[in-house]
Amino acid sequence: MKVLHFVTGGFSGATKVAVDLIASHNKIAHVDNLLVMRRKKTTTLEKLSELDDKNINYELVTGSTHIATVRELKKICQKWQPDILVAHGFPEHLLGRQAGLLAKVPILIQVEHNSKERYTPWKLYQTRKLSKHTDKVVAVSKGVAQVLTEQHLEAPIQAIPNGIDTERFGGINPVAILDRPKDLIMVGRYAKSKDHVTLIEALHQLKQRGFAPSLTLVGDGRKQYKQQVNSLVERYGLQSQVNFIEYSREVDTLLSQHKVFVMSSRFEGLNLAVLEAMASACVVIGSRAIGVEELIEDQRDGFLFPIGDATALADIIETILSKPVDYQSLALSAREKVLAYYNQQKVTQAYYQLFQDLLTSH
């Protein structure tokens, strides 16, 4: 079985899912995998070195124009001759399937990682047309599956929730909340959809109440939006409270040092960072966004707040940090949920079974 995964080279959540799938499927003797990434500004040598460390076979194609991307990917398909092409995310699922069709790849799969994308009428027409030639559309959450259903695609849709490495995050005995030296952490790329601004606004409100928790922000992304966040931190005089970390290969260690994880997104597919924080037994606070809300049962294994509501978020943070020991059992409940339902091994097995079924029926 030869499987080609095509995804953005921006090392987003979609890239991480593709890499994790390949790393797991590489352990199966009769599965040959190739990762092809569309080059982005954030496709750095440091990030590519991680692929080498994991023995991931990969190639890069240009991101200059969509036509050039399709042309280069088509050539790779013709040379490598995959049985299955898995195209992850938007717009890569359009470009990937176009190249796969031109190269006559037998089986095409679309994986949708987000609940809200920039679908113009033309792009929506393209995805509906391509769905006629697509063997399966995979949604990474129930919320995403519902969004795809509303697109009236002709290909069958299957929900396969994302998973994480539960051995890496949290370990066997996660650090108790009271023994963690730092307060708040958010892990996510800088983009308006992640809504770091609401978190900074909440931190400002807490400062006005005489409450000054520390906050670690981990991620890179759009420079303009990151500058907006930086400017807001400076305007409110929060520099001593906020620590910016652009990129880290030790997110698991960082999570174990923090009491509370916050995800303030306006929309998601299925947020991996939330799962990693839950597995690490942080007390998790998430917005009521698709791809976040379905992971958290409010006040049972985490907390939910209305999208963009800085006051509600500040109230929850103050409640937790005023007496964090009261929320140790809640954090452990979140961890147990991830271990039971979002284990990476279950996810990779589900994809492997999908590939086997499609090959058998093709």
Coordinates of C-alpha atoms in Angstrom, one line a residue, residues 183-185 197-215 236-238 241-242 260 262 285 309-322:
D183 CA -0.4 30.0 35.9
L184 CA -1.8 30.4 32.4
I185 CA -0.7 29.0 29.0
V197 CA -6.9 39.4 22.0
T198 CA -9.8 38.2 24.1
L199 CA -7.3 36.5 26.4
I200 CA -5.2 39.6 26.8
E201 CA -8.3 41.6 27.5
A202 CA -9.2 39.2 30.2
L203 CA -5.7 39.5 31.7
H204 CA -6.2 43.3 31.7
Q205 CA -9.5 43.0 33.5
L206 CA -7.9 40.7 36.1
K207 CA -5.1 43.3 36.6
Q208 CA -7.7 46.0 37.3
R209 CA -9.1 43.7 40.0
G210 CA -5.7 43.4 41.6
F211 CA -5.1 39.9 40.3
A212 CA -2.0 39.4 38.1
P213 CA -1.5 35.8 36.9
S214 CA 1.4 34.9 34.6
L215 CA 0.7 33.9 31.0
Y236 CA -2.1 47.5 29.2
G237 CA 1.4 47.2 30.9
L238 CA 1.3 43.5 31.0
Q241 CA 3.1 38.9 33.2
V242 CA 3.3 37.7 29.6
V260 CA -4.5 26.5 33.5
V262 CA -6.8 28.6 27.7
I285 CA -10.8 26.7 29.6
D309 CA -16.4 37.3 26.1
A310 CA -13.3 38.6 28.0
T311 CA -15.2 39.3 31.2
A312 CA -16.6 35.7 31.4
L313 CA -13.1 34.3 30.7
A314 CA -11.6 36.6 33.4
D315 CA -14.2 35.4 35.9
I316 CA -13.3 31.7 35.3
I317 CA -9.6 32.3 35.5
E318 CA -10.0 34.1 38.8
T319 CA -12.2 31.4 40.2
I320 CA -9.7 28.6 39.3
L321 CA -6.5 30.4 40.4
S322 CA -8.0 31.6 43.7

